[in-house]
Amino acid sequence: MNRRSHVALAAAIAASLTLGLGACSSNSSGGGGNGDQAGVTTQGNGIIGGTPVKGGTLTILSNQDFDQLDPARNWTMPVMDVGVRLLYRTLTTFKAAPGADGLKVEPDLATDLGTPSDDARTWTFHLKDGLTYEDGTPIVAGDIKYNVERSFSAELAGGPDYAARYLAGVDGYKGPLAGEHLGKDSIEVPDAKTIVFHLKRPVAEFGQTVTLPTFSPVPVAKETGANYSNHPVSSGPYKIESYDRGKRMVLVRNTNWDAASDPVRKAYPDKIVVDQTLKGTGIADRLIADQGDDKNAVSYVDLTPAKMSEVLTNPDVKARLISENGGCTTMLDMNTTKAPFDNAKVRRAMQYAVDKESFAAAMGGPAFNDIATTYLPPALTSGAPVDHFMIKPAGDPDKAKQLLAEAGLPNGFDTEMVTSTGGKQQAEAIQAALKRVGVNVTITTVDPTAVNSIVGDKDKQPGLAQLGWCPDYPSAGTFLPMIYDGRQVRDKGNNGNMTRFNDPAVNAELDRIAGLSDLQKANAAWLDLDAKIMDASPAVPLVWQKKPLLVGSNIAGAFGSPIWSAQIDYATIGLKSVK
């Protein structure tokens, strides 16, 4: 199928989607933007199936294992959804609701959203009464401190690094596994129900930061190091009954969870079974057929483009499709330490050389994504997309050639690109676009689990990589600092700033904005900084992805969460009826 017909088919699919999801209204908080122009609904107020009943077994169909359920290491949005909504609680959490309501922070383990002092450099939280783990032992403030400490351990790498970024007195700290603990200048635990965080600078939104799994409790007595991911001790509504990695996980009720202390998680099903063995289009085929227990099932992974037309031409199936904007930006990252991408003019040329229309078509078209025009997704720019360079979606090869000539490369250059095996078609769209301006790209495909280890190693990292970022909560402070703070770059095990972009002026502005106590001023400053980084062009924003997910006909309470990158919010999902 050529690109033009592919785009036309995607547009037809998008128009059909509007009919199927007409009950969902768009709003400015959900990151819609171009999605409305494409005819695909974004974050709305629709909940499939109404309010669930209590009981029964919910099945989650997947083709992959969870990378990490250890709360100190869980930093992948769909997996965070599973961990934070089902297995462990955090100091605060987000309301379980679609659209704007889902962006509201509520107390979870804590009695409130935290008390700031010392110009938001100190934050105090008090725990609710009667909190216990799955074995009935009390949850104490020291357990939360312990898990925060675990996030510093090299043996438990890969999780959110906000504690390392924000806490005072942590230089050189290497975690608690060797018996070393953070002092009172970092975290105080004056009693079993009080925890006090001391920050190196003001953080006005720290009450949102503690929604992350880093700020959930882990009992020291249950520490198993790298194996903790196999059975994190539950403080949430479910506990692990069995877990055969990559095959099947079974969750049952945590009878020591107190629903009265947890107004967010409804815990409707008696049991949740995660089947991780499906391949290819098997998940979609089963949910389209909607037979037997599959009526009580939901998809963990996106619907594939090959199945979209089959879904949209069947009204009964189309009514069971969720397709929300995930609030994430997919980007073409350039290794700014590797020639010729160490030249800002070359990087700027790439903004004009890339054919985003072709790339978006390779990703499934408007039913699956919107064209991205800046790094910050619309969810972080008041719901409206920002178009920084005003380049046509198909690119501007003449402008790209002009910039390359000004950079001393009138004949282009050769470079390499690494992508996952599943990203080959998209990489080829980039390859074809860059060929138009004399840039010859050699593509290397690797297993998805190997991409970050290659790009994160300075000695192995090629010139280009197809990666992306999702905000951890609705703040640009969880986006731009994570991917463009040059002080966080490491030669090996690099995570986040994969372009290795390091601009002292940008670093200073990241700190200045993060310390602003007026969040409206901070939001405006983030927009200005986004524009400044776009001018430096360490990456090309490509698309803002949607997340199309199918559910069975007996599913209730299903919606794409504005927090969990449009994944189904597991806090409120269940069955319409239990036989």
Coordinates of C-alpha atoms in Angstrom, one line a residue:
M1 CA 0.0 0.0 0.0
N2 CA 1.5 3.4 -1.0
R3 CA 1.6 6.2 1.5
R4 CA -1.2 8.2 -0.1
S5 CA -3.7 5.4 0.0
H6 CA -2.6 4.5 3.5
V7 CA -3.2 8.1 4.7
A8 CA -6.6 8.1 3.0
L9 CA -7.6 4.8 4.7
A10 CA -6.5 6.2 8.1
A11 CA -8.6 9.3 7.5
A12 CA -11.6 7.1 6.8
I13 CA -10.9 5.1 9.9
A14 CA -10.7 8.3 12.0
A15 CA -14.0 9.6 10.6
S16 CA -15.7 6.3 11.6
L17 CA -14.1 6.5 15.0
T18 CA -16.0 9.8 15.6
L19 CA -19.3 8.0 15.1
G20 CA -18.4 5.2 17.4
L21 CA -17.2 7.5 20.2
G22 CA -19.7 10.4 19.8
A23 CA -20.8 10.2 23.4
C24 CA -17.3 11.2 24.5
S25 CA -16.8 15.0 24.5
S26 CA -13.4 16.6 24.1
N27 CA -12.0 18.9 26.7
S28 CA -8.9 21.1 27.0
S29 CA -7.3 19.0 29.7
G30 CA -7.0 15.8 27.7
G31 CA -4.3 16.5 25.1
G32 CA -6.6 16.5 22.1
G33 CA -5.5 19.3 19.9
N34 CA -5.0 17.8 16.4
G35 CA -7.0 14.8 17.3
D36 CA -10.2 16.9 17.0
Q37 CA -9.1 18.0 13.5
A38 CA -8.5 14.4 12.6
G39 CA -12.0 13.4 13.8
V40 CA -10.8 11.2 16.6
T41 CA -12.1 11.8 20.1
T42 CA -9.7 12.6 22.8
Q43 CA -10.1 12.5 26.6
G44 CA -13.8 12.6 27.2
N45 CA -16.4 11.9 29.8
G46 CA -17.6 8.5 28.5
I47 CA -17.3 5.3 30.6
I48 CA -18.0 2.1 28.8
G49 CA -20.5 -0.2 30.5
G50 CA -21.6 2.0 33.3
T51 CA -20.9 1.1 37.0
P52 CA -19.6 -2.4 37.6
V53 CA -21.0 -4.9 40.1
K54 CA -18.8 -6.5 42.7
G55 CA -17.4 -10.0 42.1
G56 CA -16.3 -12.2 39.2
T57 CA -13.0 -12.5 37.4
L58 CA -11.5 -9.8 35.1
T59 CA -9.0 -11.0 32.5
I60 CA -6.3 -8.8 31.1
L61 CA -5.0 -10.0 27.7
S62 CA -1.4 -9.2 26.9
N63 CA 1.5 -10.2 24.7
Q64 CA 4.2 -9.2 27.2
D65 CA 5.4 -9.4 30.7
F66 CA 5.6 -6.4 33.0
D67 CA 9.1 -5.1 33.0
Q68 CA 9.1 -4.1 36.7
L69 CA 6.5 -4.4 39.4
D70 CA 9.0 -3.4 42.1
P71 CA 7.7 0.1 43.1
A72 CA 11.2 1.5 43.2
R73 CA 11.8 0.4 39.6
N74 CA 8.3 0.8 38.0
W75 CA 8.6 3.7 35.5
T76 CA 6.6 2.4 32.5
M77 CA 3.2 4.0 32.3
P78 CA 1.0 0.9 31.7
V79 CA 2.9 -1.0 34.4
M80 CA 2.6 1.9 36.8
D81 CA -1.2 1.7 36.3
V82 CA -1.2 -2.0 37.3
G83 CA 1.2 -1.4 40.3
V84 CA -0.3 1.8 41.7
R85 CA -4.0 0.9 41.2
L86 CA -3.9 -2.8 42.2
L87 CA -0.9 -3.7 44.3
Y88 CA 0.5 -0.7 46.2
R89 CA -0.7 2.7 47.4
T90 CA 1.2 5.9 47.4
L91 CA 1.1 9.0 49.6
T92 CA -1.2 10.8 47.2
T93 CA -2.8 9.5 44.0
F94 CA -5.0 10.7 41.1
K95 CA -8.8 10.5 41.1
A96 CA -10.1 7.6 39.0
A97 CA -12.1 9.5 36.4
P98 CA -11.9 10.3 32.7
G99 CA -11.1 13.7 31.4
A100 CA -10.3 16.7 33.6
D101 CA -11.5 15.0 36.8
G102 CA -8.9 12.4 36.4
L103 CA -6.1 15.1 36.7
K104 CA -7.2 15.9 40.3
V105 CA -4.8 14.7 43.1
E106 CA -6.4 13.1 46.2
P107 CA -4.9 11.8 49.5
D108 CA -4.0 8.1 49.4
L109 CA -1.9 6.7 52.3
A110 CA -1.6 10.3 53.6
T111 CA -4.4 12.2 55.3
D112 CA -4.0 15.2 52.9
L113 CA -1.9 16.5 50.0
G114 CA 1.0 17.4 52.2
T115 CA 2.0 20.5 54.2
P116 CA 4.7 22.6 52.6
S117 CA 7.0 24.9 54.6
D118 CA 10.3 26.7 54.2
D119 CA 9.1 28.0 50.8
A120 CA 8.1 24.5 49.6
R121 CA 11.6 23.1 50.5
T122 CA 10.1 21.0 53.3
W123 CA 7.0 18.7 52.9
T124 CA 5.3 16.9 55.8
F125 CA 2.8 14.0 55.4
H126 CA 0.8 12.2 58.0
L127 CA -0.4 8.6 57.4
K128 CA -4.0 7.5 57.9
D129 CA -5.0 5.2 60.8
G130 CA -5.1 1.4 60.5
L131 CA -3.1 0.9 57.3
T132 CA -1.8 -2.6 56.8
Y133 CA 0.0 -4.9 54.3
E134 CA -1.4 -8.1 52.9
D135 CA -0.1 -10.1 55.9
G136 CA -1.8 -7.7 58.4
T137 CA 1.4 -6.0 59.6
P138 CA 1.1 -2.2 60.0
I139 CA 2.3 0.2 57.3
V140 CA 4.6 2.8 58.9
A141 CA 6.2 6.0 57.7
G142 CA 9.7 4.3 57.8
D143 CA 8.6 1.9 55.1
I144 CA 8.0 4.7 52.7
K145 CA 11.4 6.2 53.6
Y146 CA 12.9 2.8 52.9
N147 CA 11.4 2.5 49.4
V148 CA 12.6 6.0 48.6
E149 CA 16.0 5.0 49.7
R150 CA 15.8 1.9 47.5
S151 CA 15.4 4.1 44.4
F152 CA 19.1 5.1 44.8
S153 CA 20.3 1.5 44.6
A154 CA 22.3 0.5 41.5
E155 CA 20.9 -3.0 42.0
L156 CA 17.4 -1.6 41.6
A157 CA 17.9 0.8 38.8
G158 CA 15.5 2.0 36.2
G159 CA 12.8 3.6 38.3
P160 CA 11.7 7.3 38.8
D161 CA 14.6 9.4 39.9
Y162 CA 12.7 12.3 41.5
A163 CA 14.1 11.5 44.9
A164 CA 17.7 11.9 43.6
R165 CA 16.7 15.1 41.8
Y166 CA 14.8 16.7 44.7
L167 CA 16.0 15.5 48.1
A168 CA 18.7 17.4 50.0
G169 CA 21.8 15.7 51.3
V170 CA 21.8 12.7 48.9
D171 CA 25.1 13.3 47.1
G172 CA 27.0 10.0 46.9
Y173 CA 24.2 8.0 48.5
K174 CA 24.0 4.4 47.0
G175 CA 20.9 3.0 48.6
P176 CA 20.0 0.9 51.7
L177 CA 20.9 -2.6 50.6
A178 CA 24.3 -2.4 52.3
G179 CA 22.7 -0.9 55.4
E180 CA 23.2 2.8 54.7
H181 CA 20.2 5.1 55.2
L182 CA 19.5 8.7 54.5
G183 CA 19.9 11.1 57.3
K184 CA 17.4 13.7 58.8
D185 CA 18.7 16.4 56.4
S186 CA 17.0 14.3 53.7
I187 CA 14.0 12.5 55.2
E188 CA 12.8 12.5 58.8
V189 CA 10.5 10.0 60.4
P190 CA 9.6 11.5 63.8
D191 CA 7.0 8.8 64.5
A192 CA 5.3 5.9 62.8
K193 CA 2.7 8.0 61.1
T194 CA 4.8 11.1 60.0
I195 CA 7.3 11.5 57.2
V196 CA 9.1 14.8 56.4
F197 CA 11.0 15.4 53.1
H198 CA 13.7 18.0 52.9
L199 CA 14.3 19.2 49.4
K200 CA 17.4 21.0 47.9
R201 CA 15.2 23.6 46.3
P202 CA 11.5 24.6 46.3
V203 CA 9.1 22.1 44.6
A204 CA 5.6 23.6 44.5
E205 CA 4.1 20.4 43.0
F206 CA 5.7 17.9 45.4
G207 CA 2.2 16.8 46.4
Q208 CA 1.9 15.4 42.9
T209 CA 5.4 13.9 42.9
V210 CA 4.5 11.6 45.7
T211 CA 1.8 9.9 43.5
L212 CA 4.7 8.0 42.0
P213 CA 5.4 4.4 43.1
T214 CA 8.7 5.5 44.6
F215 CA 6.6 6.9 47.4
S216 CA 4.8 3.6 48.3
P217 CA 5.8 1.5 51.3
V218 CA 8.1 -1.5 51.2
P219 CA 8.7 -3.4 54.5
V220 CA 12.4 -3.9 55.2
A221 CA 11.7 -7.4 56.5
K222 CA 10.4 -8.5 53.0
E223 CA 13.3 -7.1 51.0
T224 CA 14.4 -9.5 48.3
G225 CA 16.5 -7.1 46.2
A226 CA 16.2 -7.7 42.4
N227 CA 13.6 -10.4 43.0
Y228 CA 11.1 -8.1 44.8
S229 CA 9.4 -7.5 41.4
N230 CA 8.2 -11.1 41.5
H231 CA 6.1 -10.4 44.6
P232 CA 5.8 -6.9 45.9
V233 CA 4.1 -6.9 49.2
S234 CA 0.7 -5.5 48.7
S235 CA -0.7 -2.4 50.4
G236 CA -3.4 -2.1 47.8
P237 CA -6.7 -3.9 47.1
Y238 CA -5.1 -7.0 45.5
K239 CA -2.2 -9.3 46.2
I240 CA -0.3 -11.7 44.0
E241 CA -1.5 -15.3 44.3
S242 CA 0.8 -16.6 41.5
Y243 CA 3.1 -15.1 38.9
D244 CA 4.8 -17.1 36.2
R245 CA 6.8 -14.4 34.5
G246 CA 5.9 -13.9 30.9
K247 CA 3.0 -16.3 31.1
R248 CA 0.4 -15.6 33.7
M249 CA -0.3 -13.5 36.9
V250 CA -3.2 -14.1 39.2
L251 CA -4.3 -11.4 41.6
V252 CA -6.8 -12.1 44.4
R253 CA -8.3 -9.8 47.0
N254 CA -6.1 -8.4 49.8
T255 CA -8.4 -9.0 52.7
N256 CA -6.3 -6.6 54.9
W257 CA -6.9 -3.7 52.5
D258 CA -9.4 -1.2 54.1
A259 CA -11.8 0.2 51.5
A260 CA -12.9 2.9 53.9
S261 CA -9.3 4.4 53.8
D262 CA -9.2 4.2 50.0
P263 CA -11.9 6.1 48.2
V264 CA -10.1 5.9 44.8
R265 CA -9.7 2.1 44.2
K266 CA -13.1 0.4 44.0
A267 CA -11.8 -3.2 43.7
Y268 CA -14.9 -4.6 42.0
P269 CA -13.5 -8.0 40.7
D270 CA -12.8 -10.8 43.1
K271 CA -9.9 -12.0 40.9
I272 CA -7.8 -10.5 38.1
V273 CA -6.0 -12.9 35.7
V274 CA -3.3 -11.4 33.4
D275 CA -2.7 -13.7 30.4
Q276 CA 0.7 -12.7 28.8
T277 CA 1.0 -15.5 26.2
L278 CA -0.9 -14.0 23.3
K279 CA 0.8 -13.3 20.0
G280 CA 0.2 -11.2 16.9
T281 CA -3.5 -10.2 16.4
G282 CA -4.7 -12.9 18.9
I283 CA -5.9 -10.4 21.5
A284 CA -8.0 -8.4 19.0
D285 CA -9.4 -11.6 17.4
R286 CA -10.5 -12.8 20.8
L287 CA -12.1 -9.6 21.9
I288 CA -13.8 -9.1 18.5
A289 CA -15.3 -12.6 18.7
D290 CA -16.4 -11.8 22.3
Q291 CA -17.0 -15.5 23.3
G292 CA -17.1 -17.1 26.8
D293 CA -14.8 -15.6 29.4
D294 CA -13.5 -13.1 26.8
K295 CA -16.6 -11.1 27.4
N296 CA -15.0 -10.4 30.8
A297 CA -11.6 -9.4 29.3
V298 CA -9.8 -6.2 28.3
S299 CA -6.7 -5.6 26.2
Y300 CA -3.5 -4.5 27.8
V301 CA -1.9 -3.6 24.5
D302 CA -3.0 -1.3 21.6
L303 CA -5.2 -2.5 18.9
T304 CA -3.1 -3.1 15.8
P305 CA -3.8 -1.0 12.6
A306 CA -4.5 -4.2 10.7
K307 CA -7.5 -4.8 12.9
M308 CA -8.9 -1.3 13.1
S309 CA -11.1 -1.5 10.0
E310 CA -12.7 -4.8 11.2
V311 CA -13.5 -3.1 14.5
L312 CA -15.0 0.0 13.1
T313 CA -17.2 -1.7 10.5
N314 CA -18.9 -3.7 13.3
P315 CA -21.1 -1.4 15.5
D316 CA -21.2 -3.8 18.4
V317 CA -17.4 -4.1 18.5
K318 CA -16.9 -0.4 17.8
A319 CA -19.0 0.4 20.9
R320 CA -16.3 -1.4 22.9
L321 CA -13.4 0.6 21.6
I322 CA -11.5 3.1 23.7
S323 CA -9.2 5.5 21.8
E324 CA -7.7 8.3 23.9
N325 CA -4.7 10.5 23.4
G326 CA -1.9 9.2 25.6
G327 CA -0.2 12.5 26.2
C328 CA 3.2 11.1 25.1
T329 CA 5.5 12.4 22.4
T330 CA 7.3 10.0 20.0
M331 CA 10.6 11.5 18.8
L332 CA 13.5 11.0 16.5
D333 CA 16.4 11.4 19.0
M334 CA 19.8 12.6 17.7
N335 CA 23.0 11.8 19.5
T336 CA 24.2 15.4 20.1
T337 CA 27.7 14.1 21.1
K338 CA 28.2 12.3 17.7
A339 CA 29.1 14.1 14.5
P340 CA 27.4 15.6 12.6
F341 CA 24.6 15.8 15.2
D342 CA 26.9 17.8 17.4
N343 CA 26.1 20.7 15.0
A344 CA 22.8 22.5 15.9
K345 CA 22.3 23.5 12.2
V346 CA 22.4 19.9 11.1
R347 CA 19.9 19.0 13.8
R348 CA 17.6 21.9 12.7
A349 CA 17.8 20.5 9.2
M350 CA 16.3 17.3 10.4
Q351 CA 13.2 19.1 11.6
Y352 CA 12.5 20.0 7.9
A353 CA 13.8 16.8 6.4
V354 CA 11.5 14.4 8.2
D355 CA 8.2 13.5 6.6
K356 CA 5.9 13.2 9.7
E357 CA 2.9 12.5 7.6
S358 CA 4.6 9.3 6.3
F359 CA 5.8 8.4 9.7
A360 CA 2.3 8.8 11.2
A361 CA 0.8 6.7 8.4
A362 CA 3.3 3.9 9.3
M363 CA 2.1 4.2 12.9
G364 CA -1.5 3.6 11.8
G365 CA -2.6 7.1 10.8
P366 CA -5.0 9.6 12.5
A367 CA -6.9 6.9 14.3
F368 CA -3.7 6.1 16.2
N369 CA -1.8 9.3 16.4
D370 CA -1.7 13.1 15.8
I371 CA 1.2 14.9 14.2
A372 CA 3.5 16.3 16.9
T373 CA 4.8 19.9 16.4
T374 CA 6.7 20.4 19.7
Y375 CA 8.1 18.3 22.5
L376 CA 5.4 19.1 25.1
P377 CA 2.2 17.2 24.2
P378 CA -1.1 19.1 24.3
A379 CA -1.9 17.7 27.7
L380 CA 0.9 19.9 29.0
T381 CA 0.1 23.0 26.9
S382 CA -3.4 23.7 28.1
G383 CA -4.9 21.2 25.7
A384 CA -3.9 23.1 22.5
P385 CA -1.0 21.9 20.4
V386 CA 1.9 24.3 19.9
D387 CA 3.3 24.4 16.3
H388 CA 6.8 25.8 16.8
F389 CA 8.4 25.7 13.3
M390 CA 5.1 25.7 11.2
I391 CA 6.6 23.1 8.9
K392 CA 4.2 21.1 6.7
P393 CA 3.6 17.5 7.9
A394 CA 5.4 16.1 4.9
G395 CA 8.4 18.3 5.6
D396 CA 10.4 20.8 3.6
P397 CA 13.3 19.1 1.8
D398 CA 14.5 22.3 0.2
K399 CA 14.8 24.1 3.5
A400 CA 16.6 21.0 5.0
K401 CA 19.1 21.0 2.1
Q402 CA 19.7 24.8 2.6
L403 CA 20.5 24.2 6.3
L404 CA 22.8 21.2 5.5
A405 CA 24.7 23.4 3.0
E406 CA 25.1 26.1 5.6
A407 CA 26.4 23.5 8.0
G408 CA 29.1 22.4 5.4
L409 CA 27.3 19.3 4.3
P410 CA 25.8 20.1 0.9
N411 CA 25.9 16.5 -0.2
G412 CA 24.4 15.1 3.0
F413 CA 26.0 12.4 5.1
D414 CA 25.7 8.8 6.3
T415 CA 24.4 7.8 9.7
E416 CA 22.9 4.8 11.6
M417 CA 19.6 4.4 13.4
V418 CA 18.6 1.8 16.0
T419 CA 15.0 0.8 16.6
S420 CA 13.0 -2.2 17.9
T421 CA 11.9 -5.0 15.7
G422 CA 8.4 -3.7 15.8
G423 CA 9.5 -0.2 14.7
K424 CA 11.1 -1.2 11.4
Q425 CA 8.3 0.2 9.2
Q426 CA 8.4 3.5 11.0
A427 CA 12.2 3.7 10.8
E428 CA 11.9 3.1 7.1
A429 CA 9.6 6.0 6.7
I430 CA 12.3 8.2 8.4
Q431 CA 15.0 6.6 6.2
A432 CA 13.0 7.4 3.0
A433 CA 12.4 11.0 4.1
L434 CA 16.0 11.7 4.9
K435 CA 17.2 10.1 1.7
R436 CA 15.5 13.1 -0.1
V437 CA 18.1 15.4 1.4
G438 CA 21.1 13.2 0.9
V439 CA 21.1 11.7 4.4
N440 CA 21.7 7.9 4.1
V441 CA 20.4 6.0 7.1
T442 CA 21.4 2.4 7.9
I443 CA 18.7 0.8 10.2
T444 CA 19.6 -1.7 12.9
T445 CA 16.6 -3.5 14.5
V446 CA 16.9 -5.1 17.9
D447 CA 14.7 -6.7 20.5
P448 CA 12.6 -4.1 22.2
T449 CA 14.3 -4.9 25.5
A450 CA 17.7 -4.0 24.0
V451 CA 17.0 -0.6 22.6
N452 CA 17.6 1.4 25.8
S453 CA 20.8 -0.5 26.7
I454 CA 22.3 0.4 23.3
V455 CA 21.2 4.0 23.2
G456 CA 22.1 4.4 26.8
D457 CA 25.7 3.4 26.2
K458 CA 27.8 6.2 24.7
D459 CA 30.2 3.8 23.0
K460 CA 27.4 1.9 21.3
Q461 CA 24.8 4.7 20.6
P462 CA 24.3 5.5 16.9
G463 CA 23.3 8.8 15.5
L464 CA 19.6 8.3 15.5
A465 CA 17.0 6.5 17.6
Q466 CA 13.2 6.4 17.7
L467 CA 12.2 6.9 21.3
G468 CA 9.7 9.0 23.3
W469 CA 8.5 10.3 26.6
C470 CA 5.3 10.4 28.7
P471 CA 4.8 12.8 31.6
D472 CA 4.6 11.1 35.0
Y473 CA 1.9 13.5 36.1
P474 CA 0.4 16.5 34.3
S475 CA 3.3 18.8 34.6
A476 CA 6.0 19.9 32.2
G477 CA 8.3 19.4 35.2
T478 CA 8.0 15.7 34.6
F479 CA 8.8 16.1 30.9
L480 CA 11.5 18.6 29.9
P481 CA 13.9 18.0 32.9
M482 CA 13.7 14.3 32.4
I483 CA 14.9 14.3 28.8
Y484 CA 17.0 17.5 28.5
D485 CA 18.8 18.0 31.8
G486 CA 22.4 17.5 30.7
R487 CA 23.6 16.9 34.3
Q488 CA 21.7 13.6 34.3
V489 CA 23.6 12.1 31.3
R490 CA 25.7 9.1 32.0
D491 CA 28.1 7.3 29.7
K492 CA 26.6 3.9 30.5
G493 CA 23.1 3.1 31.7
N494 CA 21.9 6.5 30.5
N495 CA 18.1 6.9 31.0
G496 CA 15.9 9.8 30.0
N497 CA 18.2 12.3 28.3
M498 CA 19.0 9.9 25.4
T499 CA 20.1 12.8 23.1
R500 CA 22.9 13.6 25.6
F501 CA 21.9 17.2 25.1
N502 CA 23.8 19.4 27.6
D503 CA 23.2 23.2 27.5
P504 CA 24.2 25.0 30.7
A505 CA 21.7 27.8 30.1
V506 CA 18.9 25.2 29.7
N507 CA 20.0 23.4 32.8
A508 CA 19.9 26.6 34.8
E509 CA 16.4 27.4 33.4
L510 CA 15.2 24.0 34.3
D511 CA 16.2 24.7 37.9
R512 CA 14.7 28.1 38.0
I513 CA 11.3 27.0 36.6
A514 CA 11.1 24.0 38.9
G515 CA 11.5 26.3 41.9
L516 CA 8.7 28.7 41.0
S517 CA 5.9 28.6 43.6
D518 CA 3.4 30.2 41.2
L519 CA 2.4 27.3 39.0
Q520 CA 0.8 29.5 36.3
K521 CA 4.1 31.4 35.9
A522 CA 5.9 28.0 35.8
N523 CA 3.6 26.7 33.0
A524 CA 4.3 29.8 30.9
A525 CA 8.0 29.4 31.5
W526 CA 8.0 25.7 30.5
L527 CA 6.4 26.7 27.2
D528 CA 9.1 29.3 26.6
L529 CA 11.8 26.8 27.4
D530 CA 10.2 24.2 25.1
A531 CA 10.6 26.7 22.3
K532 CA 14.2 27.3 23.2
I533 CA 15.0 23.6 23.2
M534 CA 13.2 23.2 19.9
D535 CA 15.5 25.8 18.4
A536 CA 18.5 23.7 19.6
S537 CA 16.7 20.6 18.1
P538 CA 18.2 17.7 20.0
A539 CA 15.2 15.7 18.7
V540 CA 12.4 15.9 16.1
P541 CA 8.9 15.5 17.6
L542 CA 7.1 13.0 15.4
V543 CA 3.6 12.0 16.7
W544 CA 1.4 12.2 19.8
Q545 CA 0.1 8.7 20.1
K546 CA -3.4 7.6 20.9
K547 CA -4.1 4.3 22.7
P548 CA -6.9 2.2 21.0
L549 CA -8.0 -0.6 23.4
L550 CA -10.8 -3.1 23.1
V551 CA -12.9 -4.5 25.9
G552 CA -15.3 -7.4 26.2
S553 CA -19.1 -6.9 26.2
N554 CA -19.5 -7.6 29.9
I555 CA -16.9 -5.0 31.0
A556 CA -18.0 -2.0 32.9
G557 CA -16.2 1.1 34.3
A558 CA -13.7 1.2 31.5
F559 CA -12.1 4.5 30.2
G560 CA -8.8 5.7 29.1
S561 CA -7.1 7.5 31.9
P562 CA -5.6 10.9 31.4
I563 CA -2.8 9.9 33.9
W564 CA -1.9 6.5 32.7
S565 CA -1.2 7.5 29.1
A566 CA -4.7 6.6 28.1
Q567 CA -4.4 3.0 29.5
I568 CA -7.6 1.7 31.1
D569 CA -7.7 2.8 34.7
Y570 CA -7.7 -0.4 36.7
A571 CA -9.0 1.4 39.9
T572 CA -12.6 1.3 38.8
I573 CA -13.0 -1.4 36.2
G574 CA -15.1 -4.5 36.7
L575 CA -17.9 -6.5 35.2
K576 CA -21.5 -5.6 34.2
S577 CA -22.9 -8.8 35.7
V578 CA -21.6 -11.8 37.5
K579 CA -23.3 -15.2 36.8

